[in-house]
Amino acid sequence: MAAAAAAAPTRAEVLSLFRSLLRTGRQFSDYNIREYTRRRAADAFRENRALGDAPAAAAFADGKKQLEVAKRQAVVYSLYAPKAKSIMEMKLQ
Amino acid sequence: MAAALRPAILRRIRLSPSPLAAAASAASHPHALARWLSRPMSSHDAHLTRDEVVDRLLEVLKSHPKVDPSKVSPEAHFEKDLGLDSLDTVEVVMAIEEEFKLEIPDQEADKIDSLPLAIEYVANHPMAG
């Protein structure tokens, strides 16, 4: 695990992690949390785009941890789903 | 005269909506029967025309915050023509998934980097709705 985390992630691995984070974020039933996870993932990946090998490996490992957190929280939050939709989700008539 | 016609008319009216008659009329129109059978079991339209796919894809692209709507065309390449980077492309493909209620596997999603490829993928996808 430690050895695997030390190697810099490939481009495909990074994009796959990004996609997994977006997919997981989409499962939140609360609009605000859904949008936050999407924004948070996009901002962090963009901020870290020019990292060298070692920091990229650390950031990638951190991203994977965040993905686990998001997966767990999506399940927890689904038990406390908001009863009403956010006004942002309403379609304009 | 009217009293004599009454039972005859009533018999007709009562007969026509019976299940037997409905089944018979459905059987005589195989397409109607197919439509009647497929409607309640399927939540999406079975048939999505290519034009509809193109229109909706253009709409998805135009509504993306980083895309200049005037540059969107059915031949546009995400990175070369629309100025998106690889992260934006991932987001756009996710938006396409949401629009057509699809789940595009990673391997396929990585290949979609232009509108022609996206149109091709969605138009050929049996579950696109």
mmCIF file of C-alpha atoms in Angstrom:
data_model
loop_
_atom_site.group_PDB
_atom_site.id
_atom_site.type_symbol
_atom_site.label_atom_id
_atom_site.label_comp_id
_atom_site.label_asym_id
_atom_site.label_seq_id
_atom_site.Cartn_x
_atom_site.Cartn_y
_atom_site.Cartn_z
ATOM 1 C CA MET A 1 0.000 0.000 0.000
ATOM 2 C CA ALA A 2 2.711 2.459 0.990
ATOM 3 C CA ALA A 3 4.838 1.494 -1.999
ATOM 4 C CA ALA A 4 1.889 1.883 -4.364
ATOM 5 C CA ALA A 5 1.045 5.273 -2.886
ATOM 6 C CA ALA A 6 4.603 6.521 -3.376
ATOM 7 C CA ALA A 7 4.526 6.210 -7.180
ATOM 8 C CA ALA A 8 3.107 9.170 -9.053
ATOM 9 C CA PRO A 9 -0.371 8.361 -10.403
ATOM 10 C CA THR A 10 -0.873 8.146 -14.134
ATOM 11 C CA ARG A 11 -3.136 10.542 -15.971
ATOM 12 C CA ALA A 12 -5.753 7.825 -16.433
ATOM 13 C CA GLU A 13 -5.691 7.019 -12.712
ATOM 14 C CA VAL A 14 -6.170 10.667 -11.802
ATOM 15 C CA LEU A 15 -9.090 11.095 -14.196
ATOM 16 C CA SER A 16 -10.612 7.877 -12.905
ATOM 17 C CA LEU A 17 -10.378 9.118 -9.307
ATOM 18 C CA PHE A 18 -11.934 12.421 -10.351
ATOM 19 C CA ARG A 19 -14.762 10.586 -12.072
ATOM 20 C CA SER A 20 -15.329 8.346 -9.045
ATOM 21 C CA LEU A 21 -15.520 11.392 -6.785
ATOM 22 C CA LEU A 22 -18.057 13.060 -9.078
ATOM 23 C CA ARG A 23 -20.095 9.864 -9.309
ATOM 24 C CA THR A 24 -20.147 9.443 -5.554
ATOM 25 C CA GLY A 25 -20.969 13.114 -5.013
ATOM 26 C CA ARG A 26 -23.972 12.729 -7.284
ATOM 27 C CA GLN A 27 -25.527 10.220 -4.869
ATOM 28 C CA PHE A 28 -26.059 12.754 -2.081
ATOM 29 C CA SER A 29 -29.740 13.512 -1.759
ATOM 30 C CA ASP A 30 -29.166 17.050 -0.512
ATOM 31 C CA TYR A 31 -28.614 19.543 -3.309
ATOM 32 C CA ASN A 32 -26.134 21.637 -1.327
ATOM 33 C CA ILE A 33 -23.918 18.683 -0.455
ATOM 34 C CA ARG A 34 -24.125 17.341 -3.987
ATOM 35 C CA GLU A 35 -22.975 20.654 -5.405
ATOM 36 C CA TYR A 36 -20.324 21.095 -2.727
ATOM 37 C CA THR A 37 -18.676 17.730 -3.426
ATOM 38 C CA ARG A 38 -18.655 18.445 -7.154
ATOM 39 C CA ARG A 39 -17.130 21.891 -6.603
ATOM 40 C CA ARG A 40 -14.674 20.627 -4.010
ATOM 41 C CA ALA A 41 -13.403 17.834 -6.299
ATOM 42 C CA ALA A 42 -13.127 20.071 -9.367
ATOM 43 C CA ASP A 43 -11.332 22.837 -7.451
ATOM 44 C CA ALA A 44 -8.855 20.493 -5.774
ATOM 45 C CA PHE A 45 -7.938 18.667 -8.972
ATOM 46 C CA ARG A 46 -7.474 21.951 -10.791
ATOM 47 C CA GLU A 47 -5.379 23.409 -7.984
ATOM 48 C CA ASN A 48 -3.106 20.351 -7.972
ATOM 49 C CA ARG A 49 -2.714 19.958 -11.702
ATOM 50 C CA ALA A 50 0.934 21.058 -11.818
ATOM 51 C CA LEU A 51 2.232 19.031 -8.857
ATOM 52 C CA GLY A 52 5.548 17.157 -9.053
ATOM 53 C CA ASP A 53 5.737 13.375 -8.647
ATOM 54 C CA ALA A 54 5.987 13.136 -4.855
ATOM 55 C CA PRO A 55 3.306 15.724 -3.970
ATOM 56 C CA ALA A 56 1.073 14.280 -6.701
ATOM 57 C CA ALA A 57 1.345 10.839 -5.102
ATOM 58 C CA ALA A 58 0.439 12.325 -1.707
ATOM 59 C CA ALA A 59 -2.476 14.275 -3.182
ATOM 60 C CA PHE A 60 -3.670 11.161 -5.000
ATOM 61 C CA ALA A 61 -3.574 9.126 -1.765
ATOM 62 C CA ASP A 62 -5.486 11.897 -0.020
ATOM 63 C CA GLY A 63 -8.034 11.960 -2.842
ATOM 64 C CA LYS A 64 -8.593 8.239 -2.449
ATOM 65 C CA LYS A 65 -9.191 8.718 1.258
ATOM 66 C CA GLN A 66 -11.675 11.498 0.498
ATOM 67 C CA LEU A 67 -13.434 9.169 -1.907
ATOM 68 C CA GLU A 68 -13.901 6.648 0.883
ATOM 69 C CA VAL A 69 -15.241 9.396 3.141
ATOM 70 C CA ALA A 70 -17.652 10.526 0.424
ATOM 71 C CA LYS A 71 -18.891 6.981 -0.162
ATOM 72 C CA ARG A 72 -19.487 6.481 3.533
ATOM 73 C CA GLN A 73 -21.178 9.834 3.995
ATOM 74 C CA ALA A 74 -23.437 9.302 0.974
ATOM 75 C CA VAL A 75 -24.841 6.264 2.770
ATOM 76 C CA VAL A 76 -25.163 8.083 6.098
ATOM 77 C CA TYR A 77 -26.776 11.149 4.525
ATOM 78 C CA SER A 78 -29.227 8.991 2.604
ATOM 79 C CA LEU A 79 -30.712 8.039 5.981
ATOM 80 C CA TYR A 80 -31.379 11.709 6.688
ATOM 81 C CA ALA A 81 -32.488 12.851 3.269
ATOM 82 C CA PRO A 82 -34.139 16.282 3.216
ATOM 83 C CA LYS A 83 -37.911 16.084 2.957
ATOM 84 C CA ALA A 84 -38.190 19.037 0.615
ATOM 85 C CA LYS A 85 -36.200 19.756 -2.508
ATOM 86 C CA SER A 86 -33.941 22.763 -2.652
ATOM 87 C CA ILE A 87 -35.326 25.645 -4.662
ATOM 88 C CA MET A 88 -32.239 25.288 -6.866
ATOM 89 C CA GLU A 89 -33.495 21.919 -8.049
ATOM 90 C CA MET A 90 -36.892 23.199 -9.157
ATOM 91 C CA LYS A 91 -37.333 23.432 -12.895
ATOM 92 C CA LEU A 92 -38.253 26.885 -14.142
ATOM 93 C CA GLN A 93 -41.745 26.825 -15.577
ATOM 94 C CA MET B 1 -89.509 3.816 -31.525
ATOM 95 C CA ALA B 2 -86.998 5.249 -29.048
ATOM 96 C CA ALA B 3 -88.026 2.706 -26.434
ATOM 97 C CA ALA B 4 -87.418 -0.098 -28.899
ATOM 98 C CA LEU B 5 -83.966 1.194 -29.781
ATOM 99 C CA ARG B 6 -82.877 1.641 -26.171
ATOM 100 C CA PRO B 7 -81.949 -1.966 -25.307
ATOM 101 C CA ALA B 8 -80.102 -2.331 -28.602
ATOM 102 C CA ILE B 9 -78.067 0.810 -28.001
ATOM 103 C CA LEU B 10 -77.335 -0.098 -24.394
ATOM 104 C CA ARG B 11 -76.111 -3.530 -25.370
ATOM 105 C CA ARG B 12 -73.689 -1.960 -27.808
ATOM 106 C CA ILE B 13 -72.421 0.581 -25.326
ATOM 107 C CA ARG B 14 -71.948 -2.006 -22.645
ATOM 108 C CA LEU B 15 -70.162 -4.416 -24.911
ATOM 109 C CA SER B 16 -67.541 -2.166 -26.411
ATOM 110 C CA PRO B 17 -65.429 -1.428 -23.315
ATOM 111 C CA SER B 18 -65.381 -5.030 -22.124
ATOM 112 C CA PRO B 19 -61.895 -6.535 -21.745
ATOM 113 C CA LEU B 20 -62.632 -9.078 -24.422
ATOM 114 C CA ALA B 21 -63.361 -6.411 -27.004
ATOM 115 C CA ALA B 22 -60.313 -4.393 -25.979
ATOM 116 C CA ALA B 23 -58.091 -7.431 -26.310
ATOM 117 C CA ALA B 24 -59.617 -8.252 -29.662
ATOM 118 C CA SER B 25 -59.083 -4.731 -30.953
ATOM 119 C CA ALA B 26 -55.505 -4.746 -29.621
ATOM 120 C CA ALA B 27 -54.854 -8.054 -31.318
ATOM 121 C CA SER B 28 -56.079 -6.712 -34.628
ATOM 122 C CA HIS B 29 -53.515 -3.880 -34.335
ATOM 123 C CA PRO B 30 -50.223 -5.524 -33.424
ATOM 124 C CA HIS B 31 -48.445 -2.166 -33.044
ATOM 125 C CA ALA B 32 -51.074 -0.897 -30.659
ATOM 126 C CA LEU B 33 -50.681 -4.046 -28.636
ATOM 127 C CA ALA B 34 -46.912 -3.656 -28.550
ATOM 128 C CA ARG B 35 -47.237 -0.061 -27.435
ATOM 129 C CA TRP B 36 -49.762 -0.997 -24.790
ATOM 130 C CA LEU B 37 -47.483 -3.755 -23.513
ATOM 131 C CA SER B 38 -44.271 -1.740 -23.498
ATOM 132 C CA ARG B 39 -45.640 1.468 -21.992
ATOM 133 C CA PRO B 40 -46.039 0.489 -18.331
ATOM 134 C CA MET B 41 -42.863 -1.575 -18.169
ATOM 135 C CA SER B 42 -40.464 0.964 -19.590
ATOM 136 C CA SER B 43 -39.705 4.360 -18.135
ATOM 137 C CA HIS B 44 -37.950 5.754 -21.198
ATOM 138 C CA ASP B 45 -38.931 6.170 -24.802
ATOM 139 C CA ALA B 46 -37.752 3.175 -26.722
ATOM 140 C CA HIS B 47 -36.810 5.267 -29.682
ATOM 141 C CA LEU B 48 -34.517 8.247 -29.543
ATOM 142 C CA THR B 49 -33.924 9.874 -32.899
ATOM 143 C CA ARG B 50 -30.461 10.990 -33.874
ATOM 144 C CA ASP B 51 -31.650 14.592 -34.295
ATOM 145 C CA GLU B 52 -33.020 14.568 -30.780
ATOM 146 C CA VAL B 53 -29.722 13.199 -29.458
ATOM 147 C CA VAL B 54 -27.768 15.908 -31.284
ATOM 148 C CA ASP B 55 -30.074 18.677 -30.045
ATOM 149 C CA ARG B 56 -29.924 17.576 -26.448
ATOM 150 C CA LEU B 57 -26.156 17.078 -26.546
ATOM 151 C CA LEU B 58 -25.656 20.568 -27.966
ATOM 152 C CA GLU B 59 -27.867 21.887 -25.177
ATOM 153 C CA VAL B 60 -25.781 20.074 -22.515
ATOM 154 C CA LEU B 61 -22.569 21.521 -23.956
ATOM 155 C CA LYS B 62 -23.987 25.034 -24.248
ATOM 156 C CA SER B 63 -25.146 25.049 -20.655
ATOM 157 C CA HIS B 64 -21.707 24.063 -19.347
ATOM 158 C CA PRO B 65 -20.272 27.116 -17.575
ATOM 159 C CA LYS B 66 -16.894 26.984 -19.324
ATOM 160 C CA VAL B 67 -18.188 26.579 -22.856
ATOM 161 C CA ASP B 68 -18.762 29.484 -25.206
ATOM 162 C CA PRO B 69 -22.225 28.600 -26.612
ATOM 163 C CA SER B 70 -21.426 30.198 -29.974
ATOM 164 C CA LYS B 71 -18.593 27.713 -30.565
ATOM 165 C CA VAL B 72 -20.716 24.627 -30.006
ATOM 166 C CA SER B 73 -21.388 22.655 -33.174
ATOM 167 C CA PRO B 74 -22.061 18.958 -33.850
ATOM 168 C CA GLU B 75 -18.457 18.581 -35.074
ATOM 169 C CA ALA B 76 -16.775 20.310 -32.140
ATOM 170 C CA HIS B 77 -13.838 18.716 -30.328
ATOM 171 C CA PHE B 78 -13.976 19.311 -26.576
ATOM 172 C CA GLU B 79 -10.340 20.313 -26.157
ATOM 173 C CA LYS B 80 -9.405 21.718 -29.561
ATOM 174 C CA ASP B 81 -12.574 23.641 -30.410
ATOM 175 C CA LEU B 82 -14.207 24.360 -27.059
ATOM 176 C CA GLY B 83 -11.041 24.953 -25.041
ATOM 177 C CA LEU B 84 -11.902 22.414 -22.342
ATOM 178 C CA ASP B 85 -9.212 20.534 -20.417
ATOM 179 C CA SER B 86 -9.264 16.869 -19.419
ATOM 180 C CA LEU B 87 -11.036 17.623 -16.119
ATOM 181 C CA ASP B 88 -13.724 19.640 -17.903
ATOM 182 C CA THR B 89 -14.142 16.777 -20.349
ATOM 183 C CA VAL B 90 -14.799 14.383 -17.466
ATOM 184 C CA GLU B 91 -17.420 16.805 -16.140
ATOM 185 C CA VAL B 92 -19.048 17.184 -19.540
ATOM 186 C CA VAL B 93 -19.264 13.418 -20.014
ATOM 187 C CA MET B 94 -20.841 13.152 -16.560
ATOM 188 C CA ALA B 95 -23.379 15.808 -17.551
ATOM 189 C CA ILE B 96 -24.156 13.797 -20.688
ATOM 190 C CA GLU B 97 -24.693 10.720 -18.508
ATOM 191 C CA GLU B 98 -27.157 12.651 -16.396
ATOM 192 C CA GLU B 99 -29.016 14.080 -19.368
ATOM 193 C CA PHE B 100 -29.558 10.668 -20.973
ATOM 194 C CA LYS B 101 -29.772 8.692 -17.712
ATOM 195 C CA LEU B 102 -26.786 6.560 -18.663
ATOM 196 C CA GLU B 103 -23.856 5.093 -16.835
ATOM 197 C CA ILE B 104 -20.876 5.248 -19.173
ATOM 198 C CA PRO B 105 -18.038 2.939 -18.054
ATOM 199 C CA ASP B 106 -14.627 4.563 -17.500
ATOM 200 C CA GLN B 107 -13.040 2.975 -20.557
ATOM 201 C CA GLU B 108 -15.764 4.305 -22.834
ATOM 202 C CA ALA B 109 -15.932 7.673 -21.110
ATOM 203 C CA ASP B 110 -12.188 8.217 -21.612
ATOM 204 C CA LYS B 111 -12.622 7.853 -25.369
ATOM 205 C CA ILE B 112 -15.363 10.465 -25.662
ATOM 206 C CA ASP B 113 -13.442 13.672 -26.374
ATOM 207 C CA SER B 114 -15.587 15.270 -29.074
ATOM 208 C CA LEU B 115 -19.232 15.804 -29.968
ATOM 209 C CA PRO B 116 -19.228 13.367 -32.923
ATOM 210 C CA LEU B 117 -18.037 10.585 -30.594
ATOM 211 C CA ALA B 118 -20.589 11.571 -27.931
ATOM 212 C CA ILE B 119 -23.396 11.585 -30.519
ATOM 213 C CA GLU B 120 -22.238 8.203 -31.806
ATOM 214 C CA TYR B 121 -22.151 6.721 -28.312
ATOM 215 C CA VAL B 122 -25.522 8.040 -27.131
ATOM 216 C CA ALA B 123 -27.359 7.355 -30.388
ATOM 217 C CA ASN B 124 -26.187 3.737 -30.351
ATOM 218 C CA HIS B 125 -26.905 3.191 -26.668
ATOM 219 C CA PRO B 126 -30.031 1.086 -26.166
ATOM 220 C CA MET B 127 -30.788 2.567 -22.738
ATOM 221 C CA ALA B 128 -30.398 6.244 -23.644
ATOM 222 C CA GLY B 129 -33.577 8.022 -22.592
#
